[in-house]
Coordinates of C-alpha atoms and ligand atoms in Angstrom, one line a residue:
X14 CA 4.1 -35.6 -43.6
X15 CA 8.1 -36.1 -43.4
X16 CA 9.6 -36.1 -47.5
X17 CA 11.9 -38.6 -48.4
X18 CA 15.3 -38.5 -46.8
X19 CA 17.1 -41.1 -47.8
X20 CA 20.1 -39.2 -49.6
X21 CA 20.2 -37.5 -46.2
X22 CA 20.0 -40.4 -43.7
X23 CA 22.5 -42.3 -45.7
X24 CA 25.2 -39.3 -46.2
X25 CA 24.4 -39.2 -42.1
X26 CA 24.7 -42.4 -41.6
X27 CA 21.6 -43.1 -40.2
X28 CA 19.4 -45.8 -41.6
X29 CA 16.0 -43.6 -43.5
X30 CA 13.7 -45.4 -41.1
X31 CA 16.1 -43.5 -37.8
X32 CA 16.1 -40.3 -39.2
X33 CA 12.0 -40.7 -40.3
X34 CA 11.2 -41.6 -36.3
X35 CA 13.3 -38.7 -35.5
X36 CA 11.6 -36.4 -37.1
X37 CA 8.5 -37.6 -36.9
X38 CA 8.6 -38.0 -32.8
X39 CA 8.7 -34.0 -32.8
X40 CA 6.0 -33.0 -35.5
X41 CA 3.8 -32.5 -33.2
X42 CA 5.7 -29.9 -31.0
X43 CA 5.6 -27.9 -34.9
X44 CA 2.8 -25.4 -35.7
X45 CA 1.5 -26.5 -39.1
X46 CA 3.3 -23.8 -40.8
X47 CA 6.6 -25.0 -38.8
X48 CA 5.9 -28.4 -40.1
X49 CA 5.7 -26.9 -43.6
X50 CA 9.0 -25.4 -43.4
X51 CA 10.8 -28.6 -41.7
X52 CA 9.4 -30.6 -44.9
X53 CA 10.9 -27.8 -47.4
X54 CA 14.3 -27.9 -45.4
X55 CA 14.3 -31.7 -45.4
X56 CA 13.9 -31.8 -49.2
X57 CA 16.7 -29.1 -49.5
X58 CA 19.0 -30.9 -46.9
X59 CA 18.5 -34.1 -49.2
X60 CA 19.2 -32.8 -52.8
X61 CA 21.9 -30.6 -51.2
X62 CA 23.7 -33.2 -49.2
X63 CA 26.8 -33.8 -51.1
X64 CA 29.6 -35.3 -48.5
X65 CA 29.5 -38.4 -45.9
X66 CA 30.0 -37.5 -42.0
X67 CA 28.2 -39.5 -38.8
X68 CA 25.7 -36.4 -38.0
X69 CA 23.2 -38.0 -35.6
X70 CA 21.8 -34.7 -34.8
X71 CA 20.9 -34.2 -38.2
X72 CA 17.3 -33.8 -37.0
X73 CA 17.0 -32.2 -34.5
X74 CA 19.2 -29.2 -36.0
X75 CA 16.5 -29.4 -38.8
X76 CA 14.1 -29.1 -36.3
X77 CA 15.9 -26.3 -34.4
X78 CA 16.1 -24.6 -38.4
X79 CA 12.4 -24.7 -38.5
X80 CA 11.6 -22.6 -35.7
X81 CA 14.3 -20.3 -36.5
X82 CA 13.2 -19.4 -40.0
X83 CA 9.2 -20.4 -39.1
X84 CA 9.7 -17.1 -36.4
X85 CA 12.0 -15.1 -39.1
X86 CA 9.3 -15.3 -41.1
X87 CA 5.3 -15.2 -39.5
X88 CA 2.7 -17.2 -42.1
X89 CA 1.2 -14.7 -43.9
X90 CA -1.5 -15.3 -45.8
X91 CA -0.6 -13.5 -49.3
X92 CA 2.7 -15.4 -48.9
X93 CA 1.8 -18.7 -48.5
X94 CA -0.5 -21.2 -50.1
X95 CA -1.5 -24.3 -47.6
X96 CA 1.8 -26.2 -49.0
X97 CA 4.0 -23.9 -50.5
X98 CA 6.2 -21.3 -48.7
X99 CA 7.2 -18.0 -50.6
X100 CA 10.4 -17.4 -52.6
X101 CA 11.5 -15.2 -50.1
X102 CA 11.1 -17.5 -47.2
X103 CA 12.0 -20.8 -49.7
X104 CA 15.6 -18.8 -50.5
X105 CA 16.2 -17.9 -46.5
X106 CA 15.9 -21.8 -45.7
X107 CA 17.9 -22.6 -48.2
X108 CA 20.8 -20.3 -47.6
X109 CA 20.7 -21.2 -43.8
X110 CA 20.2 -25.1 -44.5
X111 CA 23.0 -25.5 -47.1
X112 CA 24.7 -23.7 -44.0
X113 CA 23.5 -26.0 -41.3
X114 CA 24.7 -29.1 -43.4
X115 CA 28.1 -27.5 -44.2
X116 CA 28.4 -27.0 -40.5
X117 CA 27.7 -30.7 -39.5
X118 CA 30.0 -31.8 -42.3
X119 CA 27.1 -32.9 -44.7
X120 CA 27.3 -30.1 -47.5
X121 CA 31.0 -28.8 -49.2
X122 CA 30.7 -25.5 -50.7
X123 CA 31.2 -25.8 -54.8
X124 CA 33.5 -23.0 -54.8
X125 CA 34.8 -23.8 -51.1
X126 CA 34.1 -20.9 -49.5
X127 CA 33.6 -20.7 -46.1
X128 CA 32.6 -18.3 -43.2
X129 CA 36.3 -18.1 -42.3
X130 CA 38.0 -18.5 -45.6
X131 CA 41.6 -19.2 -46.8
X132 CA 41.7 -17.0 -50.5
X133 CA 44.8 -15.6 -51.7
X134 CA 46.8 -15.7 -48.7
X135 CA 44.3 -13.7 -46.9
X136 CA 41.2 -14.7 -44.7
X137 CA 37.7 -13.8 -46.3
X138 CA 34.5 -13.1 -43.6
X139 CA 31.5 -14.2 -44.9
X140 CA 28.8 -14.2 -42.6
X141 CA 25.6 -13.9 -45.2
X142 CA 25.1 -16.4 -48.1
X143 CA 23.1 -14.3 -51.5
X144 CA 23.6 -11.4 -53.3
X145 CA 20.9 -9.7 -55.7
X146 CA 23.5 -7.4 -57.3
X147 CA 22.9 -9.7 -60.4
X148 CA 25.6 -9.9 -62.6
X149 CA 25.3 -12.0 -65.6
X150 CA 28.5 -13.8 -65.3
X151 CA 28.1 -14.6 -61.6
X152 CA 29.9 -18.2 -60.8
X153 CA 27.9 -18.0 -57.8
X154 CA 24.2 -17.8 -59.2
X155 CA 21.7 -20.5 -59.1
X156 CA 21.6 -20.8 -62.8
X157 CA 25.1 -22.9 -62.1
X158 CA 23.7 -25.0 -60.0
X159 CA 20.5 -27.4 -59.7
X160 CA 18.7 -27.9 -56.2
X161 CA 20.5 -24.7 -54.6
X162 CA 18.8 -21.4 -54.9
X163 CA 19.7 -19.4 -52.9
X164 CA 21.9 -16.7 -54.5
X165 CA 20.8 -14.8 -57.4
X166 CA 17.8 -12.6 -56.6
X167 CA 18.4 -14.0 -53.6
X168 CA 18.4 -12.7 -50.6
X169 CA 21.0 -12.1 -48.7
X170 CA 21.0 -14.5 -45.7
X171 CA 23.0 -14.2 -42.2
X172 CA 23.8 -17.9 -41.5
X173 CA 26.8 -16.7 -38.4
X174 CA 26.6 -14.1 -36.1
X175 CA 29.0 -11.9 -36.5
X176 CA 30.5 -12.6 -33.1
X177 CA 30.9 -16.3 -33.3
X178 CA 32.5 -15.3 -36.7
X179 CA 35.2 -13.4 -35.3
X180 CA 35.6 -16.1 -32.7
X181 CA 36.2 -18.5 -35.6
X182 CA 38.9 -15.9 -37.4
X183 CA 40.9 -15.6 -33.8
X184 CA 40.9 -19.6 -33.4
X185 CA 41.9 -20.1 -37.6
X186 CA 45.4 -21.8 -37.9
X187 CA 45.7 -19.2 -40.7
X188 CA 45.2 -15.8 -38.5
X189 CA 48.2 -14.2 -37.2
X190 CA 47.5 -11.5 -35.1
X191 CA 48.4 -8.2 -37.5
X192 CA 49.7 -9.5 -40.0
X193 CA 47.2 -11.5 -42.2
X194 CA 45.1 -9.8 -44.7
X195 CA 41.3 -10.1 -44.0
X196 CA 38.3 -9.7 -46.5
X197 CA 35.0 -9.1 -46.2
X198 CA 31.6 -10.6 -48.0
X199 CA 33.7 -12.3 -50.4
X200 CA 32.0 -14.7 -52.9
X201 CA 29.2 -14.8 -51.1
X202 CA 27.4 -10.9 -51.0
X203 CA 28.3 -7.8 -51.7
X204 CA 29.1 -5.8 -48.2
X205 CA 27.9 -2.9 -49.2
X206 CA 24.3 -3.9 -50.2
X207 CA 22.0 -2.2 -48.6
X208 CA 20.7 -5.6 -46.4
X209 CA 24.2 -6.6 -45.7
X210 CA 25.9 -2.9 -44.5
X211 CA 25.2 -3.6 -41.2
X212 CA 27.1 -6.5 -40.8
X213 CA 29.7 -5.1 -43.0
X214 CA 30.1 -3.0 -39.9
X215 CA 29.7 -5.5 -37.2
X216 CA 32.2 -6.9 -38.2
X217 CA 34.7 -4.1 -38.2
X218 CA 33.1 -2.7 -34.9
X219 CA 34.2 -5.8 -33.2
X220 CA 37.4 -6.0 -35.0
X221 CA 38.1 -2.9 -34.0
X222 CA 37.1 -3.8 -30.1
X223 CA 39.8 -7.0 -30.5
X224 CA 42.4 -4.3 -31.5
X225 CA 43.6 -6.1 -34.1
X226 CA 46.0 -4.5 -36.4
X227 CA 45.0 -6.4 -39.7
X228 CA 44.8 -4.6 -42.7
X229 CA 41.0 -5.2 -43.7
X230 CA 40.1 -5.4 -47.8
X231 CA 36.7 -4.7 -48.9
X232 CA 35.6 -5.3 -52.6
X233 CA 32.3 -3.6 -53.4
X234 CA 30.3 -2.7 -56.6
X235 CA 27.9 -0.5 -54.6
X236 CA 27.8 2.9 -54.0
X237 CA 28.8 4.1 -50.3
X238 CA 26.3 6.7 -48.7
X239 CA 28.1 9.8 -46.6
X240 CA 27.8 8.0 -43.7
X241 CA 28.7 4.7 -44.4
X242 CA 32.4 6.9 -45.7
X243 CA 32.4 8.8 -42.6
X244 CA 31.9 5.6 -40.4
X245 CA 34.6 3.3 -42.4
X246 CA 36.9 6.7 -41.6
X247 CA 35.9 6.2 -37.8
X248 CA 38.1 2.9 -36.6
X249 CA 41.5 3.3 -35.8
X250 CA 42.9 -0.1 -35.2
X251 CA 43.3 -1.7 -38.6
X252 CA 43.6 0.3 -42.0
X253 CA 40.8 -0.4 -44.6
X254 CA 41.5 -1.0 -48.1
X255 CA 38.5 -0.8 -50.4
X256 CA 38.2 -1.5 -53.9
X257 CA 35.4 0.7 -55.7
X258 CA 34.2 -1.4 -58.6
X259 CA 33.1 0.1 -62.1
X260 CA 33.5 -1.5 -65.2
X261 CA 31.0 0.4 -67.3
X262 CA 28.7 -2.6 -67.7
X263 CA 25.6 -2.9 -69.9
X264 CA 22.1 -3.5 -67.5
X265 CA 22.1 -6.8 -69.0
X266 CA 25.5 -7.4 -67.7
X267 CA 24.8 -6.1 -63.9
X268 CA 21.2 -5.5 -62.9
X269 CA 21.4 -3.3 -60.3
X270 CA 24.7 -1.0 -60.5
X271 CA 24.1 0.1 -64.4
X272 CA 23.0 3.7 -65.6
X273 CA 23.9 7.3 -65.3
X274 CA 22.2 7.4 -61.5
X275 CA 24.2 4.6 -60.0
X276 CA 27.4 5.9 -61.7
X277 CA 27.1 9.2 -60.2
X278 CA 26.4 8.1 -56.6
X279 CA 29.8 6.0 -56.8
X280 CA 31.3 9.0 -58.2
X281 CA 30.1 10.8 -55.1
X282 CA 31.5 8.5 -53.4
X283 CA 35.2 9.0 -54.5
X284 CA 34.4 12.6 -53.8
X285 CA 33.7 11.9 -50.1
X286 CA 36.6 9.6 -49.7
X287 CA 38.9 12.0 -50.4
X288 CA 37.9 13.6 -47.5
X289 CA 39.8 10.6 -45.5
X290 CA 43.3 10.1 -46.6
X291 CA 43.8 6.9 -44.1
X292 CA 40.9 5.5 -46.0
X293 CA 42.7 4.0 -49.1
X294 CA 40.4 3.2 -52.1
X295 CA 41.1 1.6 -55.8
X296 CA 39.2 1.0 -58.7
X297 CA 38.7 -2.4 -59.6
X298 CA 37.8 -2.3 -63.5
X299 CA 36.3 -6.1 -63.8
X300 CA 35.3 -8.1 -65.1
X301 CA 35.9 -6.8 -68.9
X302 CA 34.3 -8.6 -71.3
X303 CA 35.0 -8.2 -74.9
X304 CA 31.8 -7.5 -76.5
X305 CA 29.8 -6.8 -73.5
X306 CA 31.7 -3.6 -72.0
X307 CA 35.2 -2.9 -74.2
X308 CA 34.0 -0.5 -76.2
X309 CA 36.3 2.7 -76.8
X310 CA 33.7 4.6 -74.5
X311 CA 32.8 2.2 -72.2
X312 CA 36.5 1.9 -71.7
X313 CA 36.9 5.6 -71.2
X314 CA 34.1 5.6 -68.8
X315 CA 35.6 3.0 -66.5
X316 CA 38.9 4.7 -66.6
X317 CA 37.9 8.2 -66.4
X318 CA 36.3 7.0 -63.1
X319 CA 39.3 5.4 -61.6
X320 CA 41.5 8.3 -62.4
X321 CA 39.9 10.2 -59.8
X322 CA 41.2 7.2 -57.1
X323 CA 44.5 7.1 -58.6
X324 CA 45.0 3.2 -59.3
X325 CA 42.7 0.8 -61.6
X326 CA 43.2 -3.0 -61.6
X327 CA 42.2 -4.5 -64.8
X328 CA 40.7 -7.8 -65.5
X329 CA 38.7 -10.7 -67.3
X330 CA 36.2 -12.3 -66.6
X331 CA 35.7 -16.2 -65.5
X332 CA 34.0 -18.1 -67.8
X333 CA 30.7 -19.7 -66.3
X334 CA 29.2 -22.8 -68.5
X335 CA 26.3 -21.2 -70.1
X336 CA 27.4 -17.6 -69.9
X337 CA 26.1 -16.8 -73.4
X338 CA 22.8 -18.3 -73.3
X339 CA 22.1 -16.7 -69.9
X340 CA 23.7 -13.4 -71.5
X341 CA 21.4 -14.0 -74.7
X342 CA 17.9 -14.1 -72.2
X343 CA 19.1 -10.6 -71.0
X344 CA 19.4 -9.4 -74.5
X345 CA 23.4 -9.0 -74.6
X346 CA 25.1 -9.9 -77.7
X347 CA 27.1 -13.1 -77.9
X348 CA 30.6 -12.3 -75.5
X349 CA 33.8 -13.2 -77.1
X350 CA 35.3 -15.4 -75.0
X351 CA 38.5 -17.8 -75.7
X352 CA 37.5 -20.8 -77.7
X353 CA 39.6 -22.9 -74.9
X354 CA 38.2 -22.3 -71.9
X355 CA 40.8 -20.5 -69.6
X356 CA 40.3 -19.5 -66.0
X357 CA 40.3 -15.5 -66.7
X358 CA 39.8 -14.4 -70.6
X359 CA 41.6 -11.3 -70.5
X360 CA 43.9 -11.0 -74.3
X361 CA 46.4 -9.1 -75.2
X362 CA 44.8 -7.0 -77.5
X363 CA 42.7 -5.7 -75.0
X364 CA 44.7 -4.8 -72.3
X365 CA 47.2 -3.1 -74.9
X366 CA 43.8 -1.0 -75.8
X367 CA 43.2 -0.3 -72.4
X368 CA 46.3 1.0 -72.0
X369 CA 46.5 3.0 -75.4
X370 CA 43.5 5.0 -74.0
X371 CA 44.7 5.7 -70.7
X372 CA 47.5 7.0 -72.9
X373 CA 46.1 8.8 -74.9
X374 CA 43.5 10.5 -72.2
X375 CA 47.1 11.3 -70.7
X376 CA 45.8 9.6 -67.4
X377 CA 47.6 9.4 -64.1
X378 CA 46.5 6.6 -62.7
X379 CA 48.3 3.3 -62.2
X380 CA 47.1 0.2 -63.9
X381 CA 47.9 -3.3 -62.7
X382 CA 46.8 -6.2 -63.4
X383 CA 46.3 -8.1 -60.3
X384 CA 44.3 -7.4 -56.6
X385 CA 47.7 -7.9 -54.9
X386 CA 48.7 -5.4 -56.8
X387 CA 45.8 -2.9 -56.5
X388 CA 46.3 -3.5 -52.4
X389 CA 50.1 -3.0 -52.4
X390 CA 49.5 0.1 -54.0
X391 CA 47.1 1.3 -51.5
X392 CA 49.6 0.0 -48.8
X393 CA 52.5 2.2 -50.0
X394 CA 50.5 5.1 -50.6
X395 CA 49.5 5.0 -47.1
X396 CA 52.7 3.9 -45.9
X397 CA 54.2 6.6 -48.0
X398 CA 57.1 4.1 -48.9
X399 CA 56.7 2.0 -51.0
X400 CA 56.0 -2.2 -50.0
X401 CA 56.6 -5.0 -51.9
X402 CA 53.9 -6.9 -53.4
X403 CA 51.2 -8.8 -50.7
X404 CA 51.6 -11.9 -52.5
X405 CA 55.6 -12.2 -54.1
X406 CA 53.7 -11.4 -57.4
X407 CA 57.1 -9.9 -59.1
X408 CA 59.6 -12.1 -57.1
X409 CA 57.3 -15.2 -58.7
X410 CA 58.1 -13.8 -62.2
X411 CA 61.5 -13.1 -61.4
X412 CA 62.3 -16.6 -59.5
X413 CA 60.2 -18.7 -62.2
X414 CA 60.7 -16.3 -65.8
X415 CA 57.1 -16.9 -65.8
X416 CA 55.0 -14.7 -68.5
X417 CA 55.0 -11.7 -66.0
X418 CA 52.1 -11.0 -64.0
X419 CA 53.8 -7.5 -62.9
X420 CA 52.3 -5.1 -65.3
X421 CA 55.2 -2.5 -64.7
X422 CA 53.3 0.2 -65.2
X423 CA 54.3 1.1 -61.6
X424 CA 56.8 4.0 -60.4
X425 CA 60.2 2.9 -60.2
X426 CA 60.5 3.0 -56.4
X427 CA 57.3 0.2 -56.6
X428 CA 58.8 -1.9 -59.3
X429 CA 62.1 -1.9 -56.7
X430 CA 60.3 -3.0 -53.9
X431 CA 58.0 -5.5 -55.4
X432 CA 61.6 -6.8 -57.3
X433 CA 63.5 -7.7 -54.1
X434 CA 61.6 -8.2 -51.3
X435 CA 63.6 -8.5 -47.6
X436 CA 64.4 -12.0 -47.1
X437 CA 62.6 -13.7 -44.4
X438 CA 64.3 -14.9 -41.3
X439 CA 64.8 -18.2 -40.4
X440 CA 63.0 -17.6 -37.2
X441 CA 59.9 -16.1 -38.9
X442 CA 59.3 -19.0 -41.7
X443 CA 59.7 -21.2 -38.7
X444 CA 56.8 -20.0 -36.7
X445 CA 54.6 -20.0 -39.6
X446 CA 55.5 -23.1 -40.9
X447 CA 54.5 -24.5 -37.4
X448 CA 51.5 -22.2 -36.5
X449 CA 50.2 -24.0 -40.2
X450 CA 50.9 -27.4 -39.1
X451 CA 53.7 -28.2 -42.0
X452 CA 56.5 -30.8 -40.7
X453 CA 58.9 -29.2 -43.2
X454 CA 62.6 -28.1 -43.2
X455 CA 63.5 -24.8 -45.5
X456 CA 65.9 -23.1 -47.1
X457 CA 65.6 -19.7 -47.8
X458 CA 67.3 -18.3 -50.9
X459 CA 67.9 -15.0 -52.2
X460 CA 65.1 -14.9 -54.3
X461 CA 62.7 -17.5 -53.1
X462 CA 61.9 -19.8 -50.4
X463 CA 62.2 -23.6 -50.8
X464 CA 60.1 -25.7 -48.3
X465 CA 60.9 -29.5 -48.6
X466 CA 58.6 -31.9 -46.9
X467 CA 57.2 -35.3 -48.1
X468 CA 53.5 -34.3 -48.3
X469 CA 53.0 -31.7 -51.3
X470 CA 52.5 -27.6 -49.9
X471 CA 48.6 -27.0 -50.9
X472 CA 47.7 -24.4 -52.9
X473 CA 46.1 -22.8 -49.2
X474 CA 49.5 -23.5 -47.5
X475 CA 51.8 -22.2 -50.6
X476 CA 49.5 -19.0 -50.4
X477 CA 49.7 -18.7 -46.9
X478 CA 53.4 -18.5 -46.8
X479 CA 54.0 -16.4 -49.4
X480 CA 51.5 -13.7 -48.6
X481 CA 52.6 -13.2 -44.9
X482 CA 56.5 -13.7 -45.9
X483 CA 56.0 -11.2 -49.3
X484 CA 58.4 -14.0 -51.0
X485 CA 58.5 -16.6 -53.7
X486 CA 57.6 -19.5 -52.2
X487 CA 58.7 -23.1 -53.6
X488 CA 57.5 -26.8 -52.9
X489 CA 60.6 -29.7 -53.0
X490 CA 59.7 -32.8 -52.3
X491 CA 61.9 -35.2 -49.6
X492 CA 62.2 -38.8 -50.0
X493 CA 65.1 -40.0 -47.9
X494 CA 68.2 -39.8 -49.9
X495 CA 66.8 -39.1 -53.2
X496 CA 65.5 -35.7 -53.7
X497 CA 62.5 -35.9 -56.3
X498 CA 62.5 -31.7 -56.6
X499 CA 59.3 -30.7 -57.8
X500 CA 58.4 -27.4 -57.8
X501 CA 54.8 -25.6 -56.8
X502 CA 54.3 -22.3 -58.6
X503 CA 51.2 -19.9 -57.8
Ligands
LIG623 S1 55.4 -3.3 -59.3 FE1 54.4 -4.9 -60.4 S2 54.1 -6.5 -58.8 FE2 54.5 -4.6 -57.8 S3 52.5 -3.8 -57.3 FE3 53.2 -2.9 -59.2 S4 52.3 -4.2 -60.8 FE4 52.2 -5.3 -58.9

């Protein structure tokens, strides 16, 4: 029997009674445990739809999903009841249906990610939808969201191949050749979890075979094995920046990367690396969360750790809705968060504690405050010079007298560089104006660059600009003689 699909049909623009004879006209070409699956992936196609696009191929790519995950998965009898299907194979649907209907323009991502992503100026990879790291104050987990379950205790999920991924990256208005910073497993997984490593390194291997010169970031609060180290230190096209996370949480916190075992296979880990100077590796000390993982020794911990990789970037945490309840049911004491709700809870207080202990450890390491930062480090240790910041994060502060974002906690030859980037060249800012599609004219000033057009710079575009120009980057707006100026600040 076909569910109801009316959300679905009308979303498609189909009338129900279409998309009902469609589907029903190939039921019979369906085992019965086919047919079970195509009636689970209807109902999670219809509570999921959630934008309008003429997809009249909505069922038969239903169909086509079916077979795929009804052949993934074999009926088994301990797994299945005669109308249910198991978690596992209830979570794989619904990571590659949501998939399916963001590819036919039926589904928008909450968060907006997709498989080729604009974040930050850089392009994020995410082939594989689910994680089951399971972090408390995940944005991402089904708790924040009704009908989709696919990501916490989920299972990680390929919905790309790698390949067609790539192919995807190289036709992105975004990509240039060697210059744009890519990510990988973003908001979506963690790449080095143990079902997701192997397409962690698909994707490089076929970076690598594309010769690409990118630099590639990879964010990970898993341990590496030997010879996952030893691999990552095997491609020579593009340099690899990873960012070793430990933030000394409480179980409760992060189910799978907490207690004295885990701690010392990622401190293994740093041993290894520094086996590999060309690999370059940070710690990423986030999220901190006062009352969860700030205490003087947790603190010590998490810094202690990152001493060994010479630079830790600091940071809050962002608030989910029901963070305390959910943090309550795992037996973690009530977080103290800002009473207005900001986009990162990181105060003062804290970060001057922070940085009272690393003084008074009399640590070495650098601590910023930002990823850009955490990467341009890496980049001018292995450059051995040092490069301004990825993003224009100190010539914003300087152009804007913003409260700084630059921690300065840098050496003096980074706090130079990061102070007065080169100026761009016309002929540059032109061809990436145009290879993004903004009808704009410029002028580019000695501390920022001013881009006047009559449609308002996007947040993507804004970041786009500055992170492959390393330079302030401002919006004007142009309305024939009268200049309204206006001005767009990341
Ligand atoms: S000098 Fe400031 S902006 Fe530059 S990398 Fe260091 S902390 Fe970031």
């Amino acid at each position: 029997m076909v569910p109801d699909a009316e959300r679905l049909a009308e979303h498609a623009g189909l009338s129900s009674e279409r998309l009902h004879q469609e589907l029903r006209a190939h039921l019979n070409d369906l085992s019965a445990y086919e047919q079970r699956v195509l009636a689970a992936a209807i109902d999670i196609a219809n509570g999921g739809v959630n934008v309008s696009a003429d997809a009249p191929d909505v069922a038969d790519e239903l169909i086509s999903l079916a077979r795929v995950v009804g052949a993934l998965h074999p009926p088994q009898a301990r797994h299945t009841t005669r109308t249910e299907l198991s978690t596992r194979v209830h979570r794989t649907l619904s990571a590659k249906t949501l998939h399916t209907m963001r590819e036919l323009g039926l589904y928008r991502d909450p968060d907006g990610v997709e498989p080729v992503w604009p974040h930050a100026g850089m392009l994020i990879l995410n082939p594989i939808l689910g994680c089951n790291f399971g972090c408390v104050y995940c944005f991402r987990a089904d708790e924040q969201r009704e009908s989709v379950d696919w990501f916490l205790s989920g299972r990680p999920t390929k919905v790309l191949e790698e390949d067609v991924l790539v192919d995807r990256l190289a036709r992105h208005p975004l990509f240039v050749p060697g210059t744009t910073q890519l990510g990988l497993h973003t908001a979506t997984t963690d790449p080095f979890l143990p079902q997701v490593r192997d397409s962690t390194f698909r994707i490089l291997e076929i970076l690598e075979r594309r010769g690409w010169t990118n630099d590639v970031m990879i964010i990970t609060k898993c341990y590496l094995r030997d010879q996952d180290i030893d691999r990552l230190a095997s491609f020579t096209s593009f340099r690899i920046l990873l960012f070793l996370t430990h933030n000394a949480a409480p179980e409760g916190m992060e189910k799978m990367g907490a207690g004295p075992e885990y701690l010392a296979r990622k401190q293994r880990t740093v041993a290894r690396l520094a086996r590999w100077p060309h690999l370059a590796a940070a710690h990423y000390y986030r999220p901190i969360v006062p009352g969860w993982n700030d205490s003087e020794d947790q603190i010590i911990e998490a810094l202690t750790f990152g001493e060994a990789l010479g630079a830790s970037v600091i940071g809050g945490l962002k608030e989910i809705p029901n963070l305390a309840e959910l943090g309550r049911r795992r037996g973690l004491s009530l977080p103290l968060l800002s009473s207005e709700r900001e986009e990162k809870y990181f105060p003062r207080e804290l970060v001057e504690r922070i940085l009272g202990i690393h003084g008074r450890l009399g640590l070495t390491s650098v601590i910023v405050g930002d990823q850009s930062c955490g990467l341009t480090v890496m980049l001018s240790r292995l450059n051995r010079s040092a490069v301004p910041n990825v993003e224009g994060l100190k010539a914003y502060d300087l152009a804007t007298g913003r409260e700084p974002r630059c921690m300065g906690c840098c050496s003096p030859e980074q706090l130079s560089a990061c102070a007065a980037p080169p100026v761009p060249t016309e002929d540059t800012v032109r061809s990436l104006l145009e290879r993004a599609g903004i009808k704009a004219d410029f002028d580019i000033k000695a501390d920022r660059l001013v881009v006047r057009s009559e449609e308002r710079l996007t947040e993507r575009d804004t970041e786009f600009l500055a992170a492959h120009l390393r330079y302030a980057v401002f919006w004007q707006q142009r309305k024939g003689d009268s200049m309204r100026a206006e001005r767009e600040v990341l």
